[in-house]
Amino acid sequence: MEAGNEMREVKYAADILSIKEAQARIQPFIHETPVLSSETLNLIAGRQLFFKCECFQKGGSFKFRGACNAVFSLDDNQAAKGVVTHSSGNHAAALSLAAKLRGIPAYIVIPKNAPKCKVENVMRYGGQVIWSEPTMQSRESTAANILQETGAVLLHPYNDGHIISGQGTISLELLEQQVPQLDAIIVPISGGGLISGVALAAKSINPAIRVLAAEPEGANDAAQSKEAGRIITLHETNTVADGLRAFLGNLTWPIVRDLVDGVITVEDKEIINAMKLCYEILKVAVEPSGAIGLAAVLSDSFKNNPALKDCTNIGIILSGGNVDLGILWDSYTK
């Protein structure tokens, strides 16, 4: 019960009540995504694996949950001027779609090196694209200029209570409706919005459940942060998982610090192999960021960790499926 008591005593940016409110708010708009399993992958992993397919969510990723919750939480006066964000991909598309559903403008600052398929999603959903240089400083300064010009509301990709609450609805579906017997959930980590929501909800439902982060070795700031006990940022990141290059925020870090039970880091080659397995066996195309949970559970560091030996029923969040087919094919043929 330690984790449950901790959540009642500490004030985080979200909690089980805000997550349940988010579920009611976004239910008319989102897909309840399916859970897939495969006996072949179970044999390979030596565990029972349950894949929560957020790659089938509207917009192609889990990000639509948080964006939808944030957009529909705005009052009419706030919403009228629109929303703005800076994002290299899935949050940008998700916010564009949520804004379109509410009938308000979405101003999306996108770095020039963003994946083509993700930029096309933004345009498809009616987002107004404003280009920036591929640095956080350029992204933030460009977004600040738009805020000043339009009076729109800034919706951060992950460091926001409404975003965290929306992402937490994944755990409500997974544990209350689909696979209640899970021992652990493995979640991709970047800025921490997804894993924060998942952990808050999961540990409220089942305080004994393990919540584990999966992170690329070339962008291992969360692993370093957990070890140091404070937020660590990197001078540069180097990973095929373009959606996992952000750093923890001041709202997500306390949740990750307190409620995430460990971080499993994997090499890019392991991520690519997991993408291949998803494609060949599950018949699901996932982006690198979405495949990292499978890569983690198949890694030697997971298999050989005695503390995880009793984790036999494992939920894996396939967080997104927005991948350029050319990149998928190149990865497949390497």
mmCIF file of C-alpha atoms in Angstrom:
data_model
loop_
_atom_site.group_PDB
_atom_site.id
_atom_site.type_symbol
_atom_site.label_atom_id
_atom_site.label_comp_id
_atom_site.label_asym_id
_atom_site.label_seq_id
_atom_site.Cartn_x
_atom_site.Cartn_y
_atom_site.Cartn_z
ATOM 1 C CA MET A 1 0.000 0.000 0.000
ATOM 2 C CA GLU A 2 3.032 2.288 0.167
ATOM 3 C CA ALA A 3 2.585 3.697 -3.334
ATOM 4 C CA GLY A 4 -1.115 4.378 -2.743
ATOM 5 C CA ASN A 5 -0.432 6.208 0.533
ATOM 6 C CA GLU A 6 2.289 8.211 -1.145
ATOM 7 C CA MET A 7 -0.110 9.420 -3.818
ATOM 8 C CA ARG A 8 -2.624 10.611 -1.233
ATOM 9 C CA GLU A 9 0.019 12.534 0.691
ATOM 10 C CA VAL A 10 1.803 14.193 -2.239
ATOM 11 C CA LYS A 11 0.155 16.642 -4.600
ATOM 12 C CA TYR A 12 0.995 15.815 -8.212
ATOM 13 C CA ALA A 13 -0.143 17.597 -11.373
ATOM 14 C CA ALA A 14 -2.820 14.904 -11.814
ATOM 15 C CA ASP A 15 -4.497 12.197 -9.760
ATOM 16 C CA ILE A 16 -6.991 9.388 -10.167
ATOM 17 C CA LEU A 17 -9.924 11.801 -9.927
ATOM 18 C CA SER A 18 -8.611 14.063 -12.703
ATOM 19 C CA ILE A 19 -7.918 10.959 -14.815
ATOM 20 C CA LYS A 20 -11.469 9.680 -14.355
ATOM 21 C CA GLU A 21 -12.783 13.147 -15.218
ATOM 22 C CA ALA A 22 -10.633 13.051 -18.345
ATOM 23 C CA GLN A 23 -12.051 9.650 -19.267
ATOM 24 C CA ALA A 24 -15.604 11.001 -19.115
ATOM 25 C CA ARG A 25 -14.624 14.141 -21.040
ATOM 26 C CA ILE A 26 -12.861 12.435 -23.942
ATOM 27 C CA GLN A 27 -14.913 9.254 -24.201
ATOM 28 C CA PRO A 28 -17.097 10.587 -27.061
ATOM 29 C CA PHE A 29 -14.036 11.339 -29.177
ATOM 30 C CA ILE A 30 -11.373 8.662 -28.618
ATOM 31 C CA HIS A 31 -11.072 5.011 -29.584
ATOM 32 C CA GLU A 32 -10.922 2.416 -26.833
ATOM 33 C CA THR A 33 -7.888 0.725 -28.305
ATOM 34 C CA PRO A 34 -7.614 -3.057 -28.424
ATOM 35 C CA VAL A 35 -5.205 -5.320 -26.562
ATOM 36 C CA LEU A 36 -3.380 -7.893 -28.683
ATOM 37 C CA SER A 37 -1.392 -10.926 -27.622
ATOM 38 C CA SER A 38 0.747 -13.498 -29.378
ATOM 39 C CA GLU A 39 1.756 -16.967 -28.206
ATOM 40 C CA THR A 40 4.866 -16.698 -30.369
ATOM 41 C CA LEU A 41 5.992 -13.502 -28.634
ATOM 42 C CA ASN A 42 5.083 -15.005 -25.264
ATOM 43 C CA LEU A 43 7.446 -17.896 -25.987
ATOM 44 C CA ILE A 44 10.216 -15.550 -27.103
ATOM 45 C CA ALA A 45 9.823 -13.393 -24.000
ATOM 46 C CA GLY A 46 9.120 -16.186 -21.524
ATOM 47 C CA ARG A 47 6.204 -14.104 -20.179
ATOM 48 C CA GLN A 48 2.582 -13.355 -21.025
ATOM 49 C CA LEU A 49 2.573 -10.111 -22.992
ATOM 50 C CA PHE A 50 -0.449 -7.886 -23.575
ATOM 51 C CA PHE A 51 -0.023 -5.116 -26.155
ATOM 52 C CA LYS A 52 -2.158 -1.991 -25.679
ATOM 53 C CA CYS A 53 -2.402 -0.730 -29.256
ATOM 54 C CA GLU A 54 -2.388 3.057 -29.051
ATOM 55 C CA CYS A 55 -1.054 2.944 -32.597
ATOM 56 C CA PHE A 56 -4.743 2.475 -33.486
ATOM 57 C CA GLN A 57 -5.793 5.617 -31.621
ATOM 58 C CA LYS A 58 -7.109 8.600 -33.586
ATOM 59 C CA GLY A 59 -4.140 10.532 -34.907
ATOM 60 C CA GLY A 60 -2.066 7.361 -34.767
ATOM 61 C CA SER A 61 -0.836 7.651 -31.185
ATOM 62 C CA PHE A 62 -1.749 7.953 -27.492
ATOM 63 C CA LYS A 63 -1.172 11.707 -27.723
ATOM 64 C CA PHE A 64 -4.769 12.291 -28.831
ATOM 65 C CA ARG A 65 -6.023 11.405 -25.350
ATOM 66 C CA GLY A 66 -4.099 14.169 -23.618
ATOM 67 C CA ALA A 67 -4.616 16.717 -26.369
ATOM 68 C CA CYS A 68 -8.348 16.033 -26.456
ATOM 69 C CA ASN A 69 -8.626 16.398 -22.691
ATOM 70 C CA ALA A 70 -6.669 19.665 -22.713
ATOM 71 C CA VAL A 71 -8.623 21.214 -25.595
ATOM 72 C CA PHE A 72 -12.053 20.282 -24.220
ATOM 73 C CA SER A 73 -11.063 21.523 -20.743
ATOM 74 C CA LEU A 74 -10.699 25.095 -22.044
ATOM 75 C CA ASP A 75 -13.554 27.503 -21.420
ATOM 76 C CA ASP A 76 -15.152 29.126 -24.460
ATOM 77 C CA ASN A 77 -13.255 32.397 -24.096
ATOM 78 C CA GLN A 78 -9.914 30.620 -23.913
ATOM 79 C CA ALA A 79 -10.743 28.284 -26.775
ATOM 80 C CA ALA A 80 -11.902 31.034 -29.131
ATOM 81 C CA LYS A 81 -8.345 32.278 -29.717
ATOM 82 C CA GLY A 82 -7.051 28.806 -30.460
ATOM 83 C CA VAL A 83 -4.200 26.696 -29.166
ATOM 84 C CA VAL A 84 -0.491 26.618 -29.867
ATOM 85 C CA THR A 85 2.244 24.067 -29.254
ATOM 86 C CA HIS A 86 5.702 23.100 -30.405
ATOM 87 C CA SER A 87 6.155 19.460 -31.337
ATOM 88 C CA SER A 88 8.115 17.287 -33.731
ATOM 89 C CA GLY A 89 5.279 14.922 -34.370
ATOM 90 C CA ASN A 90 2.493 13.079 -32.604
ATOM 91 C CA HIS A 91 1.396 15.792 -30.161
ATOM 92 C CA ALA A 92 1.247 18.235 -33.067
ATOM 93 C CA ALA A 93 -1.111 15.986 -35.018
ATOM 94 C CA ALA A 94 -3.168 15.128 -31.939
ATOM 95 C CA LEU A 95 -3.647 18.775 -30.989
ATOM 96 C CA SER A 96 -4.572 19.676 -34.568
ATOM 97 C CA LEU A 97 -7.258 16.990 -34.597
ATOM 98 C CA ALA A 98 -8.617 17.896 -31.145
ATOM 99 C CA ALA A 99 -8.783 21.572 -32.125
ATOM 100 C CA LYS A 100 -10.540 20.665 -35.369
ATOM 101 C CA LEU A 101 -13.161 18.707 -33.419
ATOM 102 C CA ARG A 102 -13.784 21.724 -31.208
ATOM 103 C CA GLY A 103 -13.757 24.109 -34.174
ATOM 104 C CA ILE A 104 -10.840 26.287 -33.063
ATOM 105 C CA PRO A 105 -7.480 27.151 -34.651
ATOM 106 C CA ALA A 106 -4.305 25.189 -33.879
ATOM 107 C CA TYR A 107 -0.923 26.853 -34.420
ATOM 108 C CA ILE A 108 1.778 24.188 -34.581
ATOM 109 C CA VAL A 109 5.493 24.993 -34.389
ATOM 110 C CA ILE A 110 7.406 22.144 -36.028
ATOM 111 C CA PRO A 111 11.184 21.777 -36.369
ATOM 112 C CA LYS A 112 12.444 21.459 -39.911
ATOM 113 C CA ASN A 113 13.766 17.929 -39.284
ATOM 114 C CA ALA A 114 10.419 16.452 -38.208
ATOM 115 C CA PRO A 115 9.367 13.185 -39.902
ATOM 116 C CA LYS A 116 7.442 13.830 -43.111
ATOM 117 C CA CYS A 117 4.522 11.557 -42.193
ATOM 118 C CA LYS A 118 3.958 13.413 -38.924
ATOM 119 C CA VAL A 119 3.980 16.825 -40.615
ATOM 120 C CA GLU A 120 1.478 15.515 -43.157
ATOM 121 C CA ASN A 121 -0.801 14.414 -40.302
ATOM 122 C CA VAL A 122 -0.776 17.943 -38.872
ATOM 123 C CA MET A 123 -1.771 19.394 -42.231
ATOM 124 C CA ARG A 124 -4.384 16.695 -42.768
ATOM 125 C CA TYR A 125 -6.069 17.636 -39.496
ATOM 126 C CA GLY A 126 -6.049 21.354 -40.273
ATOM 127 C CA GLY A 127 -3.185 22.526 -38.076
ATOM 128 C CA GLN A 128 -1.398 25.703 -39.174
ATOM 129 C CA VAL A 129 2.285 24.767 -39.494
ATOM 130 C CA ILE A 130 4.953 27.288 -38.506
ATOM 131 C CA TRP A 131 8.501 26.063 -39.067
ATOM 132 C CA SER A 132 11.344 26.454 -36.596
ATOM 133 C CA GLU A 133 14.966 25.429 -36.420
ATOM 134 C CA PRO A 134 15.509 21.964 -34.883
ATOM 135 C CA THR A 135 16.501 23.297 -31.460
ATOM 136 C CA MET A 136 14.390 23.657 -28.318
ATOM 137 C CA GLN A 137 15.340 27.330 -28.081
ATOM 138 C CA SER A 138 14.028 28.014 -31.588
ATOM 139 C CA ARG A 139 10.861 25.985 -30.976
ATOM 140 C CA GLU A 140 10.069 27.825 -27.758
ATOM 141 C CA SER A 141 10.856 31.314 -29.073
ATOM 142 C CA THR A 142 8.751 30.742 -32.197
ATOM 143 C CA ALA A 143 5.831 29.527 -30.059
ATOM 144 C CA ALA A 144 6.213 32.560 -27.781
ATOM 145 C CA ASN A 145 5.927 34.869 -30.790
ATOM 146 C CA ILE A 146 2.718 33.172 -31.904
ATOM 147 C CA LEU A 147 1.267 33.414 -28.403
ATOM 148 C CA GLN A 148 1.929 37.150 -28.408
ATOM 149 C CA GLU A 149 0.420 37.617 -31.848
ATOM 150 C CA THR A 150 -2.721 35.495 -31.400
ATOM 151 C CA GLY A 151 -3.483 35.272 -27.683
ATOM 152 C CA ALA A 152 -3.853 31.508 -28.143
ATOM 153 C CA VAL A 153 -3.392 29.069 -25.255
ATOM 154 C CA LEU A 154 -0.103 27.185 -25.052
ATOM 155 C CA LEU A 155 -0.601 23.455 -24.553
ATOM 156 C CA HIS A 156 2.658 21.748 -23.690
ATOM 157 C CA PRO A 157 3.222 18.273 -25.163
ATOM 158 C CA TYR A 158 3.686 16.601 -21.751
ATOM 159 C CA ASN A 159 4.324 19.020 -18.858
ATOM 160 C CA ASP A 160 0.646 19.776 -18.255
ATOM 161 C CA GLY A 161 -1.887 18.332 -15.811
ATOM 162 C CA HIS A 162 -4.638 17.924 -18.395
ATOM 163 C CA ILE A 163 -2.241 16.161 -20.770
ATOM 164 C CA ILE A 164 -1.063 13.795 -18.017
ATOM 165 C CA SER A 165 -4.662 13.072 -16.985
ATOM 166 C CA GLY A 166 -5.676 12.266 -20.552
ATOM 167 C CA GLN A 167 -2.797 9.837 -20.977
ATOM 168 C CA GLY A 168 -3.745 8.133 -17.708
ATOM 169 C CA THR A 169 -7.002 6.934 -19.242
ATOM 170 C CA ILE A 170 -4.939 4.197 -20.920
ATOM 171 C CA SER A 171 -4.509 2.522 -17.516
ATOM 172 C CA LEU A 172 -8.228 2.760 -16.767
ATOM 173 C CA GLU A 173 -9.039 0.875 -19.971
ATOM 174 C CA LEU A 174 -6.214 -1.609 -19.599
ATOM 175 C CA LEU A 175 -6.678 -2.543 -15.931
ATOM 176 C CA GLU A 176 -10.396 -2.014 -15.340
ATOM 177 C CA GLN A 177 -11.795 -3.332 -18.604
ATOM 178 C CA GLN A 178 -9.221 -5.449 -20.415
ATOM 179 C CA VAL A 179 -6.381 -7.151 -18.481
ATOM 180 C CA PRO A 180 -6.800 -6.686 -14.705
ATOM 181 C CA GLN A 181 -4.264 -9.402 -13.816
ATOM 182 C CA LEU A 182 -1.153 -7.482 -14.945
ATOM 183 C CA ASP A 183 1.967 -7.568 -12.764
ATOM 184 C CA ALA A 184 3.737 -4.807 -14.670
ATOM 185 C CA ILE A 185 3.290 -2.211 -17.399
ATOM 186 C CA ILE A 186 6.170 -1.127 -19.628
ATOM 187 C CA VAL A 187 5.849 2.401 -20.995
ATOM 188 C CA PRO A 188 8.029 4.478 -23.342
ATOM 189 C CA ILE A 189 9.521 7.516 -21.606
ATOM 190 C CA SER A 190 10.543 10.871 -23.018
ATOM 191 C CA GLY A 191 9.063 13.994 -21.421
ATOM 192 C CA GLY A 192 7.132 11.762 -19.054
ATOM 193 C CA GLY A 193 3.515 12.697 -19.754
ATOM 194 C CA LEU A 194 2.483 9.197 -20.812
ATOM 195 C CA ILE A 195 4.205 7.280 -18.042
ATOM 196 C CA SER A 196 3.086 9.818 -15.414
ATOM 197 C CA GLY A 197 -0.566 9.326 -16.288
ATOM 198 C CA VAL A 198 -0.205 5.560 -16.633
ATOM 199 C CA ALA A 199 1.595 5.264 -13.272
ATOM 200 C CA LEU A 200 -0.838 7.464 -11.337
ATOM 201 C CA ALA A 201 -3.860 5.522 -12.559
ATOM 202 C CA ALA A 202 -2.301 2.058 -12.443
ATOM 203 C CA LYS A 203 -1.005 2.391 -8.893
ATOM 204 C CA SER A 204 -4.339 3.788 -7.720
ATOM 205 C CA ILE A 205 -6.077 0.704 -9.119
ATOM 206 C CA ASN A 206 -3.373 -1.765 -8.028
ATOM 207 C CA PRO A 207 -0.658 -0.377 -5.700
ATOM 208 C CA ALA A 208 1.446 -3.520 -6.172
ATOM 209 C CA ILE A 209 1.772 -3.201 -9.950
ATOM 210 C CA ARG A 210 5.201 -2.365 -11.358
ATOM 211 C CA VAL A 211 5.456 0.534 -13.800
ATOM 212 C CA LEU A 212 8.678 0.397 -15.813
ATOM 213 C CA ALA A 213 10.019 2.945 -18.284
ATOM 214 C CA ALA A 214 11.636 1.963 -21.588
ATOM 215 C CA GLU A 215 14.210 4.402 -22.944
ATOM 216 C CA PRO A 216 16.784 4.503 -25.774
ATOM 217 C CA GLU A 217 20.404 4.249 -24.688
ATOM 218 C CA GLY A 218 21.123 7.288 -26.875
ATOM 219 C CA ALA A 219 18.569 9.412 -24.992
ATOM 220 C CA ASN A 220 18.855 8.003 -21.485
ATOM 221 C CA ASP A 221 18.191 11.158 -19.467
ATOM 222 C CA ALA A 222 15.351 9.538 -17.475
ATOM 223 C CA ALA A 223 17.612 6.678 -16.374
ATOM 224 C CA GLN A 224 20.274 9.185 -15.370
ATOM 225 C CA SER A 225 17.665 11.336 -13.594
ATOM 226 C CA LYS A 226 16.357 8.397 -11.570
ATOM 227 C CA GLU A 227 19.903 7.479 -10.548
ATOM 228 C CA ALA A 228 20.848 11.066 -9.638
ATOM 229 C CA GLY A 229 17.573 11.905 -7.908
ATOM 230 C CA ARG A 230 17.160 15.082 -9.965
ATOM 231 C CA ILE A 231 16.349 16.050 -13.553
ATOM 232 C CA ILE A 232 19.282 15.416 -15.888
ATOM 233 C CA THR A 233 19.264 16.838 -19.414
ATOM 234 C CA LEU A 234 21.585 15.808 -22.240
ATOM 235 C CA HIS A 235 23.572 18.043 -24.576
ATOM 236 C CA GLU A 236 22.426 15.889 -27.467
ATOM 237 C CA THR A 237 20.432 12.732 -28.156
ATOM 238 C CA ASN A 238 21.131 10.043 -30.723
ATOM 239 C CA THR A 239 18.341 7.542 -31.344
ATOM 240 C CA VAL A 240 16.119 6.257 -34.115
ATOM 241 C CA ALA A 241 13.162 6.816 -31.760
ATOM 242 C CA ASP A 242 12.358 10.407 -32.749
ATOM 243 C CA GLY A 243 9.479 10.585 -30.275
ATOM 244 C CA LEU A 244 11.739 9.886 -27.276
ATOM 245 C CA ARG A 245 14.174 12.796 -27.430
ATOM 246 C CA ALA A 246 12.535 15.190 -24.951
ATOM 247 C CA PHE A 247 13.494 15.643 -21.299
ATOM 248 C CA LEU A 248 11.450 15.361 -18.115
ATOM 249 C CA GLY A 249 9.519 18.420 -16.955
ATOM 250 C CA ASN A 250 8.950 19.878 -13.496
ATOM 251 C CA LEU A 251 5.436 18.362 -13.395
ATOM 252 C CA THR A 252 6.313 14.920 -14.738
ATOM 253 C CA TRP A 253 9.562 14.433 -12.813
ATOM 254 C CA PRO A 254 8.020 14.099 -9.314
ATOM 255 C CA ILE A 255 5.715 11.356 -10.583
ATOM 256 C CA VAL A 256 8.516 9.549 -12.402
ATOM 257 C CA ARG A 257 10.760 9.947 -9.368
ATOM 258 C CA ASP A 258 8.214 8.530 -6.929
ATOM 259 C CA LEU A 259 6.086 6.051 -8.884
ATOM 260 C CA VAL A 260 8.172 4.612 -11.731
ATOM 261 C CA ASP A 261 9.854 1.454 -10.479
ATOM 262 C CA GLY A 262 12.771 1.412 -12.887
ATOM 263 C CA VAL A 263 14.093 2.422 -16.306
ATOM 264 C CA ILE A 264 15.189 -0.142 -18.902
ATOM 265 C CA THR A 265 17.498 1.255 -21.589
ATOM 266 C CA VAL A 266 17.929 -0.427 -24.973
ATOM 267 C CA GLU A 267 20.056 0.086 -28.056
ATOM 268 C CA ASP A 268 18.584 1.244 -31.364
ATOM 269 C CA LYS A 269 19.235 -2.167 -32.923
ATOM 270 C CA GLU A 270 16.979 -3.723 -30.266
ATOM 271 C CA ILE A 271 14.254 -1.171 -31.056
ATOM 272 C CA ILE A 272 14.468 -1.941 -34.778
ATOM 273 C CA ASN A 273 14.273 -5.658 -34.072
ATOM 274 C CA ALA A 274 11.159 -5.076 -31.949
ATOM 275 C CA MET A 275 9.606 -3.113 -34.825
ATOM 276 C CA LYS A 276 10.237 -6.102 -37.083
ATOM 277 C CA LEU A 277 8.626 -8.487 -34.590
ATOM 278 C CA CYS A 278 5.560 -6.268 -34.290
ATOM 279 C CA TYR A 279 5.261 -6.173 -38.051
ATOM 280 C CA GLU A 280 5.966 -9.846 -38.718
ATOM 281 C CA ILE A 281 4.150 -11.451 -35.783
ATOM 282 C CA LEU A 282 1.542 -9.008 -34.453
ATOM 283 C CA LYS A 283 0.911 -7.666 -37.980
ATOM 284 C CA VAL A 284 1.077 -4.138 -36.579
ATOM 285 C CA ALA A 285 3.258 -1.320 -37.922
ATOM 286 C CA VAL A 286 4.631 0.736 -35.039
ATOM 287 C CA GLU A 287 7.093 3.597 -34.953
ATOM 288 C CA PRO A 288 10.385 3.129 -33.080
ATOM 289 C CA SER A 289 9.063 4.918 -29.986
ATOM 290 C CA GLY A 290 6.092 2.564 -29.964
ATOM 291 C CA ALA A 291 8.185 -0.598 -30.238
ATOM 292 C CA ILE A 292 10.568 0.188 -27.390
ATOM 293 C CA GLY A 293 8.443 -1.535 -24.735
ATOM 294 C CA LEU A 294 8.784 -4.855 -26.532
ATOM 295 C CA ALA A 295 12.504 -4.195 -26.992
ATOM 296 C CA ALA A 296 12.792 -3.654 -23.232
ATOM 297 C CA VAL A 297 11.029 -6.870 -22.223
ATOM 298 C CA LEU A 298 13.225 -8.860 -24.621
ATOM 299 C CA SER A 299 16.452 -7.223 -23.420
ATOM 300 C CA ASP A 300 19.030 -9.076 -21.348
ATOM 301 C CA SER A 301 18.820 -6.418 -18.627
ATOM 302 C CA PHE A 302 15.133 -7.223 -18.165
ATOM 303 C CA LYS A 303 15.394 -10.997 -18.529
ATOM 304 C CA ASN A 304 18.338 -11.256 -16.133
ATOM 305 C CA ASN A 305 16.989 -8.903 -13.459
ATOM 306 C CA PRO A 306 16.020 -11.039 -10.422
ATOM 307 C CA ALA A 307 13.795 -8.248 -9.097
ATOM 308 C CA LEU A 308 11.562 -8.662 -12.173
ATOM 309 C CA LYS A 309 11.402 -12.459 -12.113
ATOM 310 C CA ASP A 310 7.861 -12.450 -10.711
ATOM 311 C CA CYS A 311 6.552 -10.162 -13.474
ATOM 312 C CA THR A 312 4.796 -12.789 -15.576
ATOM 313 C CA ASN A 313 1.820 -10.843 -16.978
ATOM 314 C CA ILE A 314 3.114 -7.693 -18.629
ATOM 315 C CA GLY A 315 1.278 -4.870 -20.364
ATOM 316 C CA ILE A 316 3.209 -3.105 -23.127
ATOM 317 C CA ILE A 317 2.065 0.254 -24.478
ATOM 318 C CA LEU A 318 2.494 0.387 -28.273
ATOM 319 C CA SER A 319 2.381 4.150 -28.106
ATOM 320 C CA GLY A 320 2.197 5.093 -31.774
ATOM 321 C CA GLY A 321 2.251 3.979 -35.381
ATOM 322 C CA ASN A 322 3.225 7.116 -37.287
ATOM 323 C CA VAL A 323 6.266 5.900 -39.175
ATOM 324 C CA ASP A 324 7.459 6.739 -42.664
ATOM 325 C CA LEU A 325 7.112 3.531 -44.661
ATOM 326 C CA GLY A 326 10.492 4.133 -46.300
ATOM 327 C CA ILE A 327 12.161 4.281 -42.892
ATOM 328 C CA LEU A 328 10.252 1.182 -41.790
ATOM 329 C CA TRP A 329 11.454 -0.684 -44.863
ATOM 330 C CA ASP A 330 15.060 0.498 -44.424
ATOM 331 C CA SER A 331 14.971 -0.665 -40.807
ATOM 332 C CA TYR A 332 13.442 -3.984 -41.829
ATOM 333 C CA THR A 333 16.122 -4.726 -44.409
ATOM 334 C CA LYS A 334 19.146 -3.822 -42.223
#
